[in-house]
Short mmCIF file of C-alpha atoms in Angstrom, two decimals:
data_model
loop_
_atom_site.label_atom_id
_atom_site.label_comp_id
_atom_site.label_asym_id
_atom_site.label_seq_id
_atom_site.Cartn_x
_atom_site.Cartn_y
_atom_site.Cartn_z
CA UNK A 1 31.97 9.96 139.40
CA UNK A 2 32.94 8.26 141.94
CA UNK A 3 30.69 8.77 144.81
CA UNK A 4 32.94 8.81 148.44
CA UNK A 5 30.04 7.48 150.00
CA UNK A 6 32.43 7.75 153.98
CA UNK A 7 32.81 11.15 153.23
CA UNK A 8 29.18 12.28 152.80
CA UNK A 9 28.93 10.36 156.01
CA UNK A 10 30.95 12.00 158.15
CA UNK A 11 29.52 15.14 156.67
CA UNK A 12 26.42 14.43 157.53
CA UNK A 13 27.06 13.57 161.50
CA UNK A 14 29.28 16.18 161.26
CA UNK A 15 26.73 18.94 160.68
CA UNK A 16 24.22 16.26 163.09
CA UNK A 17 26.77 16.86 165.87
CA UNK A 18 26.71 21.00 165.18
CA UNK A 19 22.73 20.66 165.33
CA UNK A 20 22.65 19.41 168.08
CA UNK A 21 25.11 20.78 169.91
CA UNK A 22 22.78 24.08 169.75
CA UNK A 23 19.71 21.46 171.80
CA UNK A 24 22.33 20.74 174.53
CA UNK A 25 18.90 20.58 176.95
CA UNK A 26 17.52 17.65 174.78
CA UNK A 27 20.29 15.26 175.88
CA UNK A 28 20.08 16.25 179.27
CA UNK A 29 16.85 15.41 179.36
CA UNK A 30 16.81 12.20 177.37
CA UNK A 31 19.09 10.98 179.88
CA UNK A 32 16.62 11.61 182.55
CA UNK A 33 13.62 10.51 181.09
CA UNK A 34 15.55 7.10 180.16
CA UNK A 35 17.17 6.82 184.16
CA UNK A 36 13.74 7.35 185.49
CA UNK A 37 12.06 4.87 183.18
CA UNK A 38 14.52 2.38 183.70
CA UNK A 39 14.16 2.95 187.26
CA UNK A 40 10.28 2.48 186.99
CA UNK A 41 11.03 -0.85 184.92
CA UNK A 42 12.76 -2.35 187.98
CA UNK A 43 10.95 -1.66 190.02
CA UNK A 44 8.02 -3.47 188.26
CA UNK A 45 10.35 -6.10 187.65
CA UNK A 46 11.09 -6.87 190.89
CA UNK A 47 7.32 -6.32 191.96
CA UNK A 48 6.67 -9.26 189.56
CA UNK A 49 9.26 -11.65 190.83
CA UNK A 50 9.03 -11.14 194.42
CA UNK A 51 6.02 -13.17 192.98
CA UNK A 52 7.16 -15.54 190.98
CA UNK A 53 10.23 -16.82 189.66
CA UNK A 54 10.30 -16.98 186.65
CA UNK A 55 8.29 -15.60 183.31
CA UNK A 56 7.53 -18.24 181.00
CA UNK A 57 10.93 -19.51 181.51
CA UNK A 58 12.69 -15.67 181.77
CA UNK A 59 14.29 -15.31 184.99
CA UNK A 60 14.74 -12.43 186.75
CA UNK A 61 18.05 -11.45 185.12
CA UNK A 62 16.93 -12.62 181.41
CA UNK A 63 14.63 -10.35 182.10
CA UNK A 64 16.79 -7.53 182.91
CA UNK A 65 19.76 -8.63 180.16
CA UNK A 66 16.09 -8.71 177.50
CA UNK A 67 15.39 -5.44 178.55
CA UNK A 68 18.88 -4.21 177.69
CA UNK A 69 18.54 -5.62 174.80
CA UNK A 70 15.43 -4.17 173.23
CA UNK A 71 17.01 -0.59 174.19
CA UNK A 72 19.62 -1.00 172.98
CA UNK A 73 18.03 -1.73 169.40
CA UNK A 74 15.73 0.13 169.44
CA UNK A 75 18.19 3.77 170.92
CA UNK A 76 20.51 2.88 167.89
CA UNK A 77 17.30 2.12 165.69
CA UNK A 78 16.08 5.92 166.60
CA UNK A 79 20.00 7.21 166.99
CA UNK A 80 20.44 6.89 163.20
CA UNK A 81 17.41 6.45 161.20
CA UNK A 82 14.70 7.57 162.98
CA UNK A 83 14.43 11.00 162.04
CA UNK A 84 15.03 9.90 158.62
CA UNK A 85 12.12 7.86 158.00
CA UNK A 86 10.52 10.60 160.07
CA UNK A 87 10.85 13.28 157.30
CA UNK A 88 10.81 11.55 154.16
CA UNK A 89 6.51 12.27 154.78
CA UNK A 90 7.49 16.31 155.64
CA UNK A 91 10.07 16.25 153.03
CA UNK A 92 7.72 14.83 150.32
CA UNK A 93 4.88 16.87 151.21
CA UNK A 94 6.57 20.26 151.09
CA UNK A 95 8.34 19.25 147.64
CA UNK A 96 12.51 19.27 149.70
CA UNK A 97 12.11 15.78 147.49
CA UNK A 98 13.12 17.85 144.81
CA UNK A 99 17.04 18.51 145.83
CA UNK A 100 17.46 15.93 147.55
CA UNK A 101 16.06 13.43 143.71
CA UNK A 102 18.99 16.17 141.91
CA UNK A 103 22.29 15.16 143.99
CA UNK A 104 24.64 12.93 142.31
CA UNK A 105 24.11 10.62 144.95
CA UNK A 106 21.95 7.13 145.23
CA UNK A 107 18.81 9.26 147.29
CA UNK A 108 17.70 6.26 149.42
CA UNK A 109 21.08 6.45 151.48
CA UNK A 110 21.20 10.14 151.41
CA UNK A 111 17.47 10.42 152.96
CA UNK A 112 18.22 7.19 155.64
CA UNK A 113 21.45 8.82 156.86
CA UNK A 114 21.26 12.40 156.87
CA UNK A 115 20.41 13.44 160.17
CA UNK A 116 21.79 11.73 164.03
CA UNK A 117 20.00 12.11 167.07
CA UNK A 118 22.34 12.22 169.19
CA UNK A 119 20.72 13.39 171.97
CA UNK A 120 18.67 9.32 171.60
CA UNK A 121 22.50 7.78 172.44
CA UNK A 122 21.41 8.92 175.19
CA UNK A 123 19.59 5.75 176.55
CA UNK A 124 22.92 3.36 174.68
CA UNK A 125 25.02 3.46 178.31
CA UNK A 126 22.28 2.69 180.32
CA UNK A 127 20.86 -0.60 177.87
CA UNK A 128 24.53 -1.56 178.58
CA UNK A 129 24.17 -1.09 181.93
CA UNK A 130 20.91 -2.94 182.21
CA UNK A 131 22.92 -5.75 179.93
CA UNK A 132 26.36 -5.84 181.84
CA UNK A 133 24.05 -6.45 185.26
CA UNK A 134 21.84 -9.55 184.01
CA UNK A 135 25.02 -11.45 183.33
CA UNK A 136 26.92 -10.82 186.15
CA UNK A 137 23.90 -11.05 188.69
CA UNK A 138 22.90 -14.21 186.25
CA UNK A 139 25.93 -15.62 186.25
CA UNK A 140 26.52 -16.20 183.10
CA UNK A 141 29.26 -17.60 180.60
CA UNK A 142 30.45 -15.48 177.99
CA UNK A 143 32.11 -16.23 175.16
CA UNK A 144 33.79 -13.73 172.63
CA UNK A 145 31.72 -15.75 169.92
CA UNK A 146 28.42 -15.28 172.72
CA UNK A 147 29.35 -11.79 172.01
CA UNK A 148 30.39 -11.27 168.68
CA UNK A 149 27.16 -13.85 167.62
CA UNK A 150 24.73 -11.11 170.13
CA UNK A 151 26.68 -7.73 168.05
CA UNK A 152 25.83 -9.13 164.70
CA UNK A 153 22.19 -9.62 165.60
CA UNK A 154 21.80 -6.36 167.06
CA UNK A 155 22.94 -4.56 163.92
CA UNK A 156 20.80 -7.76 161.59
CA UNK A 157 17.75 -5.98 163.88
CA UNK A 158 18.47 -2.51 163.54
CA UNK A 159 18.17 -3.05 160.07
CA UNK A 160 15.50 -5.01 160.31
CA UNK A 161 13.62 -2.20 161.69
CA UNK A 162 14.63 0.74 159.26
CA UNK A 163 13.41 -1.81 156.02
CA UNK A 164 10.24 -1.67 157.86
CA UNK A 165 9.52 1.74 158.99
CA UNK A 166 11.53 3.12 156.06
CA UNK A 167 9.24 0.83 153.72
CA UNK A 168 5.77 2.22 155.82
CA UNK A 169 7.70 6.07 155.90
CA UNK A 170 7.62 5.22 152.08
CA UNK A 171 3.69 4.67 152.01
CA UNK A 172 3.82 8.09 152.05
CA UNK A 173 3.85 9.12 148.37
CA UNK A 174 1.39 8.26 148.16
CA UNK A 175 -0.66 9.24 150.71
CA UNK A 176 0.70 12.63 151.59
CA UNK A 177 -0.17 13.27 154.54
CA UNK A 178 1.13 10.72 156.76
CA UNK A 179 0.97 10.86 160.95
CA UNK A 180 1.51 7.69 161.86
CA UNK A 181 5.23 6.40 161.87
CA UNK A 182 5.08 8.32 165.44
CA UNK A 183 2.79 5.63 166.66
CA UNK A 184 3.27 2.47 164.42
CA UNK A 185 7.16 2.74 166.71
CA UNK A 186 6.18 3.27 169.76
CA UNK A 187 3.39 0.00 169.03
CA UNK A 188 6.35 -2.08 167.76
CA UNK A 189 8.29 -1.19 170.55
CA UNK A 190 6.33 -1.61 173.61
CA UNK A 191 4.93 -4.96 171.57
CA UNK A 192 9.16 -6.29 170.91
CA UNK A 193 9.73 -5.62 174.33
CA UNK A 194 7.90 -8.92 176.71
CA UNK A 195 9.24 -12.22 176.01
CA UNK A 196 8.39 -13.67 172.72
CA UNK A 197 7.10 -16.54 174.49
CA UNK A 198 4.50 -14.46 176.34
CA UNK A 199 2.18 -14.55 172.81
CA UNK A 200 2.26 -17.43 172.24
CA UNK A 201 -1.28 -18.04 174.16
CA UNK A 202 -3.07 -15.64 171.73
CA UNK A 203 -5.00 -16.91 168.75
CA UNK A 204 -3.92 -19.67 168.76
CA UNK A 205 -0.96 -18.06 168.70
CA UNK A 206 -1.28 -16.90 165.36
CA UNK A 207 -0.42 -13.57 165.99
CA UNK A 208 3.06 -14.90 167.26
CA UNK A 209 3.80 -16.84 164.72
CA UNK A 210 3.52 -13.40 162.48
CA UNK A 211 5.76 -11.23 164.79
CA UNK A 212 8.05 -14.02 164.34
CA UNK A 213 8.22 -15.08 161.58
CA UNK A 214 6.63 -13.07 159.05
CA UNK A 215 7.56 -9.56 160.16
CA UNK A 216 10.03 -10.82 162.75
CA UNK A 217 10.12 -7.95 164.82
CA UNK A 218 9.46 -10.32 167.86
CA UNK A 219 13.28 -11.26 166.92
CA UNK A 220 14.50 -8.13 166.87
CA UNK A 221 15.46 -8.21 170.68
CA UNK A 222 14.66 -11.72 171.97
CA UNK A 223 17.01 -12.92 169.63
CA UNK A 224 19.75 -11.20 170.72
CA UNK A 225 18.80 -11.65 174.29
CA UNK A 226 18.36 -15.60 174.08
CA UNK A 227 21.83 -16.53 172.23
CA UNK A 228 23.60 -14.40 175.02
CA UNK A 229 21.57 -15.53 178.14
CA UNK A 230 19.69 -18.63 177.28
CA UNK A 231 20.49 -21.28 174.28
CA UNK A 232 21.58 -20.61 170.96
CA UNK A 233 19.39 -21.78 168.19
CA UNK A 234 21.25 -21.83 164.72
CA UNK A 235 17.99 -21.54 162.30
CA UNK A 236 16.45 -18.83 163.60
CA UNK A 237 20.36 -16.09 163.50
CA UNK A 238 20.31 -17.87 160.17
CA UNK A 239 16.50 -16.78 159.54
CA UNK A 240 16.60 -13.48 160.95
CA UNK A 241 19.20 -12.49 159.05
CA UNK A 242 18.37 -14.18 156.35
CA UNK A 243 14.78 -12.21 155.95
CA UNK A 244 16.75 -8.55 157.41
CA UNK A 245 18.79 -8.79 153.93
CA UNK A 246 15.54 -9.73 151.92
CA UNK A 247 13.65 -6.51 153.93
CA UNK A 248 16.10 -4.81 153.54
CA UNK A 249 16.41 -5.60 149.48
CA UNK A 250 12.45 -4.85 150.12
CA UNK A 251 12.79 -1.22 151.21
CA UNK A 252 14.72 -0.85 147.84
CA UNK A 253 11.96 -1.86 145.43
CA UNK A 254 9.34 -0.20 146.95
CA UNK A 255 11.31 3.41 147.22
CA UNK A 256 11.99 3.14 144.28
CA UNK A 257 8.48 2.03 142.81
CA UNK A 258 7.29 4.71 144.95
CA UNK A 259 9.33 7.37 143.29
CA UNK A 260 7.65 6.92 139.96
CA UNK A 261 4.97 8.13 141.58
CA UNK A 262 6.10 11.32 142.72
CA UNK A 263 5.05 14.31 141.96
CA UNK A 264 6.36 17.41 143.93
CA UNK A 265 4.28 19.39 145.72
CA UNK A 266 3.46 23.01 144.52
CA UNK A 267 4.91 25.66 141.98
CA UNK B 1 -22.47 32.56 181.34
CA UNK B 2 -23.54 32.62 177.70
CA UNK B 3 -20.00 33.69 175.82
CA UNK B 4 -18.38 30.60 177.39
CA UNK B 5 -21.35 27.99 175.79
CA UNK B 6 -20.15 29.67 172.00
CA UNK B 7 -16.74 28.23 172.74
CA UNK B 8 -18.38 25.40 174.28
CA UNK B 9 -20.28 24.61 170.54
CA UNK B 10 -17.73 26.31 168.26
CA UNK B 11 -14.70 23.83 169.46
CA UNK B 12 -17.60 20.77 170.08
CA UNK B 13 -18.04 21.70 165.81
CA UNK B 14 -14.29 22.01 165.29
CA UNK B 15 -13.86 18.29 166.24
CA UNK B 16 -16.16 16.86 164.94
CA UNK B 17 -14.55 17.00 161.75
CA UNK B 18 -12.00 15.03 162.10
CA UNK B 19 -14.42 11.85 163.43
CA UNK B 20 -12.54 9.33 161.43
CA UNK B 21 -9.26 10.04 162.75
CA UNK B 22 -9.78 9.52 166.66
CA UNK B 23 -12.69 6.69 166.25
CA UNK B 24 -8.85 5.00 164.39
CA UNK B 25 -6.85 6.13 167.04
CA UNK B 26 -9.10 4.94 169.89
CA UNK B 27 -8.59 1.55 168.54
CA UNK B 28 -5.12 1.48 168.55
CA UNK B 29 -5.02 2.77 172.40
CA UNK B 30 -5.52 -1.00 172.59
CA UNK B 31 -2.93 -2.53 171.56
CA UNK B 32 -0.86 -2.81 174.06
CA UNK B 33 -3.84 -3.73 176.22
CA UNK B 34 -3.28 -7.25 174.70
CA UNK B 35 0.39 -6.91 175.20
CA UNK B 36 -0.65 -6.35 178.84
CA UNK B 37 -2.46 -8.78 178.88
CA UNK B 38 -0.81 -11.79 177.83
CA UNK B 39 1.93 -10.65 180.07
CA UNK B 40 -0.17 -10.51 183.24
CA UNK B 41 -1.38 -14.09 182.07
CA UNK B 42 1.98 -14.89 181.40
CA UNK B 43 3.60 -13.45 185.41
CA UNK B 44 -0.45 -15.19 187.00
CA UNK B 45 0.94 -18.97 185.60
CA UNK B 46 4.83 -18.78 186.00
CA UNK B 47 3.47 -17.73 190.32
CA UNK B 48 3.62 -19.46 193.14
CA UNK B 49 0.20 -16.55 194.37
CA UNK B 50 -3.35 -16.60 192.93
CA UNK B 51 -3.39 -13.08 193.70
CA UNK B 52 -1.13 -9.60 193.27
CA UNK B 53 -1.21 -6.76 195.26
CA UNK B 54 -4.75 -7.85 196.69
CA UNK B 55 -5.33 -8.58 192.68
CA UNK B 56 -7.04 -11.97 190.47
CA UNK B 57 -5.42 -12.68 186.97
CA UNK B 58 -9.16 -11.83 185.89
CA UNK B 59 -9.13 -8.26 188.46
CA UNK B 60 -4.96 -7.04 186.90
CA UNK B 61 -6.46 -7.27 183.33
CA UNK B 62 -9.59 -5.12 183.52
CA UNK B 63 -7.91 -3.11 186.32
CA UNK B 64 -5.60 -2.04 183.03
CA UNK B 65 -9.15 -1.91 181.10
CA UNK B 66 -10.20 0.20 183.58
CA UNK B 67 -8.02 2.74 183.55
CA UNK B 68 -7.91 3.42 179.69
CA UNK B 69 -11.70 5.05 180.57
CA UNK B 70 -9.97 7.08 183.60
CA UNK B 71 -7.61 8.35 181.41
CA UNK B 72 -10.60 8.78 178.92
CA UNK B 73 -11.52 11.14 181.57
CA UNK B 74 -7.89 12.38 183.53
CA UNK B 75 -5.80 13.00 180.36
CA UNK B 76 -4.80 16.25 179.13
CA UNK B 77 -3.04 16.05 175.90
CA UNK B 78 -1.49 19.38 174.59
CA UNK B 79 -2.60 21.65 177.91
CA UNK B 80 -0.23 21.90 180.14
CA UNK B 81 2.03 22.27 176.85
CA UNK B 82 -0.52 24.68 175.20
CA UNK B 83 -0.08 27.09 178.28
CA UNK B 84 3.66 27.81 178.66
CA UNK B 85 3.63 28.51 174.61
CA UNK B 86 0.59 30.73 174.53
CA UNK B 87 2.21 32.31 177.64
CA UNK B 88 5.63 32.42 175.53
CA UNK B 89 5.33 33.36 172.31
CA UNK B 90 3.06 36.22 173.71
CA UNK B 91 -0.58 35.36 172.25
CA UNK B 92 -1.53 34.76 175.88
CA UNK B 93 -2.51 38.49 174.81
CA UNK B 94 -4.83 37.85 172.87
CA UNK B 95 -7.04 36.45 176.13
CA UNK B 96 -5.82 38.89 178.52
CA UNK B 97 -7.72 41.56 175.66
CA UNK B 98 -10.86 39.83 175.36
CA UNK B 99 -13.49 39.89 178.07
CA UNK B 100 -13.13 36.23 178.80
CA UNK B 101 -10.46 34.11 181.81
CA UNK B 102 -8.40 32.72 180.18
CA UNK B 103 -8.42 28.75 182.03
CA UNK B 104 -12.14 29.02 182.19
CA UNK B 105 -12.05 29.56 177.83
CA UNK B 106 -9.03 26.82 178.55
CA UNK B 107 -12.28 24.27 181.08
CA UNK B 108 -14.64 24.87 177.95
CA UNK B 109 -12.94 24.64 175.74
CA UNK B 110 -11.48 20.96 177.12
CA UNK B 111 -14.66 20.01 178.18
CA UNK B 112 -15.73 20.31 175.05
CA UNK B 113 -13.26 18.26 173.54
CA UNK B 114 -13.69 15.59 176.22
CA UNK B 115 -17.31 15.12 175.26
CA UNK B 116 -16.67 14.64 171.79
CA UNK B 117 -13.63 12.47 172.10
CA UNK B 118 -15.53 10.16 174.42
CA UNK B 119 -18.38 10.12 171.74
CA UNK B 120 -16.67 9.22 168.77
CA UNK B 121 -14.39 6.48 170.99
CA UNK B 122 -17.36 5.67 172.64
CA UNK B 123 -17.54 2.25 169.30
CA UNK B 124 -13.50 1.29 169.59
CA UNK B 125 -14.29 1.49 173.64
CA UNK B 126 -17.12 -0.49 173.37
CA UNK B 127 -15.82 -3.34 170.98
CA UNK B 128 -13.06 -3.32 172.91
CA UNK B 129 -15.12 -4.14 177.04
CA UNK B 130 -17.57 -6.75 174.89
CA UNK B 131 -14.58 -8.36 173.39
CA UNK B 132 -12.78 -8.81 177.59
CA UNK B 133 -16.30 -8.89 178.86
CA UNK B 134 -15.63 -12.05 180.68
CA UNK B 135 -12.57 -9.88 182.31
CA UNK B 136 -14.88 -6.88 183.73
CA UNK B 137 -16.19 -7.31 187.44
CA UNK B 138 -19.61 -7.85 188.51
CA UNK B 139 -20.54 -4.91 190.97
CA UNK B 140 -22.51 -6.03 194.35
CA UNK B 141 -22.34 -3.06 196.23
CA UNK B 142 -24.84 -0.45 194.24
CA UNK B 143 -23.43 2.22 195.61
CA UNK B 144 -20.64 1.97 193.18
CA UNK B 145 -21.61 3.31 190.22
CA UNK B 146 -22.76 6.82 191.57
CA UNK B 147 -19.59 7.07 193.42
CA UNK B 148 -17.76 6.05 190.18
CA UNK B 149 -18.83 8.23 187.67
CA UNK B 150 -18.33 10.78 190.44
CA UNK B 151 -14.45 10.24 191.06
CA UNK B 152 -14.28 9.64 187.08
CA UNK B 153 -15.26 13.62 186.62
CA UNK B 154 -13.52 14.24 189.75
CA UNK B 155 -10.66 12.54 188.20
CA UNK B 156 -10.72 14.99 185.08
CA UNK B 157 -11.56 18.49 187.25
CA UNK B 158 -8.10 17.33 189.05
CA UNK B 159 -6.07 16.51 186.02
CA UNK B 160 -7.29 19.42 184.70
CA UNK B 161 -6.05 21.50 187.19
CA UNK B 162 -2.63 19.53 187.48
CA UNK B 163 -2.12 20.66 184.35
CA UNK B 164 -2.94 23.97 184.47
CA UNK B 165 -0.16 24.29 187.44
CA UNK B 166 2.33 23.11 185.50
CA UNK B 167 1.29 25.33 182.32
CA UNK B 168 1.42 28.47 183.96
CA UNK B 169 4.87 27.63 185.00
CA UNK B 170 5.62 28.48 181.88
CA UNK B 171 5.89 32.83 183.60
CA UNK B 172 8.36 31.69 185.29
CA UNK B 173 10.47 28.86 183.17
CA UNK B 174 10.80 28.92 178.94
CA UNK B 175 11.33 25.54 178.46
CA UNK B 176 8.99 23.32 180.42
CA UNK B 177 8.50 21.08 178.00
CA UNK B 178 11.61 19.27 179.14
CA UNK B 179 10.14 19.39 182.67
CA UNK B 180 6.74 17.88 180.85
CA UNK B 181 8.29 15.33 179.69
CA UNK B 182 10.24 13.74 182.60
CA UNK B 183 7.01 14.79 185.14
CA UNK B 184 5.25 12.97 181.99
CA UNK B 185 6.84 9.88 183.02
CA UNK B 186 7.04 10.07 187.17
CA UNK B 187 3.33 10.68 186.27
CA UNK B 188 2.68 7.23 184.38
CA UNK B 189 4.79 5.03 186.74
CA UNK B 190 2.78 7.48 190.28
CA UNK B 191 -0.82 7.71 189.26
CA UNK B 192 -0.94 4.02 189.05
CA UNK B 193 -1.30 4.16 184.89
CA UNK B 194 2.01 1.34 184.50
CA UNK B 195 0.68 -0.83 187.32
CA UNK B 196 -1.54 -1.09 190.35
CA UNK B 197 0.09 0.71 193.65
CA UNK B 198 -1.01 -2.42 195.18
CA UNK B 199 1.67 -4.28 193.85
CA UNK B 200 4.20 -1.55 195.28
CA UNK B 201 6.50 -2.86 198.49
CA UNK B 202 4.77 -1.17 201.55
CA UNK B 203 7.68 1.05 202.69
CA UNK B 204 6.94 3.06 199.01
CA UNK B 205 3.33 2.24 199.01
CA UNK B 206 3.22 4.96 202.00
CA UNK B 207 4.26 7.54 199.87
CA UNK B 208 2.57 6.97 196.09
CA UNK B 209 0.10 6.98 197.08
CA UNK B 210 -0.45 9.92 199.85
CA UNK B 211 -0.02 12.32 195.54
CA UNK B 212 -2.56 13.75 194.32
CA UNK B 213 -1.10 11.39 191.36
CA UNK B 214 -2.89 8.51 192.44
CA UNK B 215 -5.92 10.29 193.13
CA UNK B 216 -6.14 11.15 189.15
CA UNK B 217 -5.73 6.60 188.03
CA UNK B 218 -5.45 4.82 190.72
CA UNK B 219 -8.47 5.91 192.88
CA UNK B 220 -11.27 5.65 190.52
CA UNK B 221 -9.87 2.90 188.46
CA UNK B 222 -10.24 0.59 192.06
CA UNK B 223 -13.58 2.12 192.40
CA UNK B 224 -14.95 0.71 189.39
CA UNK B 225 -13.03 -3.07 190.29
CA UNK B 226 -15.01 -2.80 193.52
CA UNK B 227 -12.66 -3.41 195.51
CA UNK B 228 -13.31 -0.25 197.92
CA UNK B 229 -16.34 -0.05 200.06
CA UNK B 230 -18.85 2.45 200.58
CA UNK B 231 -17.01 4.38 203.23
CA UNK B 232 -13.52 3.73 201.29
CA UNK B 233 -15.12 5.16 198.44
CA UNK B 234 -16.33 8.61 200.08
CA UNK B 235 -12.83 9.06 201.29
CA UNK B 236 -11.52 8.82 198.33
CA UNK B 237 -13.95 11.31 196.76
CA UNK B 238 -13.77 13.97 199.04
CA UNK B 239 -9.76 13.41 198.95
CA UNK B 240 -9.83 13.71 194.92
CA UNK B 241 -12.59 17.28 196.00
CA UNK B 242 -10.08 18.97 197.58
CA UNK B 243 -6.74 17.97 195.32
CA UNK B 244 -8.67 19.32 193.14
CA UNK B 245 -9.44 21.94 194.58
CA UNK B 246 -6.54 22.65 196.32
CA UNK B 247 -4.48 22.51 192.91
CA UNK B 248 -7.41 24.47 191.21
CA UNK B 249 -6.89 27.49 193.68
CA UNK B 250 -2.59 26.64 193.17
CA UNK B 251 -3.39 27.82 189.95
CA UNK B 252 -5.39 30.87 190.39
CA UNK B 253 -3.01 31.75 192.75
CA UNK B 254 -0.04 31.39 189.76
CA UNK B 255 -2.27 33.23 186.89
CA UNK B 256 -2.11 36.23 188.77
CA UNK B 257 1.64 36.26 190.22
CA UNK B 258 3.04 35.59 187.29
CA UNK B 259 0.47 37.94 184.97
CA UNK B 260 2.06 40.83 187.28
CA UNK B 261 5.13 39.50 185.47
CA UNK B 262 3.80 38.76 182.17
CA UNK B 263 3.01 42.46 181.87
CA UNK B 264 6.49 43.59 182.22
CA UNK B 265 7.11 42.44 178.62
CA UNK B 266 4.48 43.29 176.38
CA UNK B 267 6.05 44.18 172.73
#
């Protein structure tokens, strides 16, 4: 039988919307916290750039654009995948995974996309506004090609984040109890928010190398921002695209491998 | 008095169960510090000035390290949220029936938690501070240790009473949690956790320093940095004491007012 994934996805999104509508306050609170966060960060950046004109080659407007890009990537990830990844360990612990395994569709698909966190979308318009501000104030020449590449890189970045976090979530099949996902995500977010160049001076650049080439989370925001407002490095773009695809494939391999160890909980 | 000693002892041994968890999470807290250090290094490298907000690069780094110590005393995870859920779910009845003062009980509980946390994270903090020893300030004024410890302890009192006030809002509002999220976001900025408040432009600086939040983090940290003279330290400690007493008084008052409303529900 042909499984119609498009229709399943649509149903998932509708269900999430119904769930979200019963907690409408979340959306408002998220907007307020995101706005506050941006306002605070803007003050910080203003305060810094009052005393300096560039941070490792990033001007004020480029930095703002980087922040917007970072919010965009992490916001998209949180909207589509974070709740789902977080739920994996819960499903393993309670045995709720049984129901998903029984369904006649790809398990990873069902696990990864069942819920949408609409309230996380609150940061997206703010992120876009930051990007637009950075571009306009920085006097950047936009082309359709650059914009399309930027959009593509955002998607690639989200795919990479999803693959990494999902693989991490899957390890709960072995560890059963795992609360580290929130922490992990917090650290990923706080590391990737800054110009990648700042990491070069630490430990002789080892950390920078690892975060750019081995687990390229630094590129997730830096690369699209670079393409749009600084310099376009085709090799890095190709590299990130390839690594993301490999990681996506790997996440599926790791997941299927881990499922061999899944033993339902209780009853 | 003995019953509070028992509360203290019981929660102390309760905390001992998770000592492994503590060590790891204490160490994890320092990951963003690396990013912060690198960011400030980049900022100072590109700047035309060698001091920002009165702090040199070395002092800036130790500011963030000492903020960790201030937060060790002043942060109250789950306190306000716990109080408001106790109120909402009717759990408060349990405490009202016992010959024990609820706020006093929470206070002993918190001291036990804090002491346990400090003991278990001592190793992690020691390690990080040893690694960063070159950044740390040399105290020339012999009064600093006395005032520093006093202001840290007062930061604990202040943090405790502020969070009691926030939690007790639960008598009047159902949804304290979303308010708390917004509050904590602002607190990160207003307390000087995000960056030293001396960096702010003068017009903003004046207002922010008047608020009690600066006395939770910014001022104790500046004392630890050795940036304050003896008179200033005395003044800071006095104002801390006043704020803490005022907040505790407010919490007491809210408690009595709130209980009158609370009694009406029962159930």
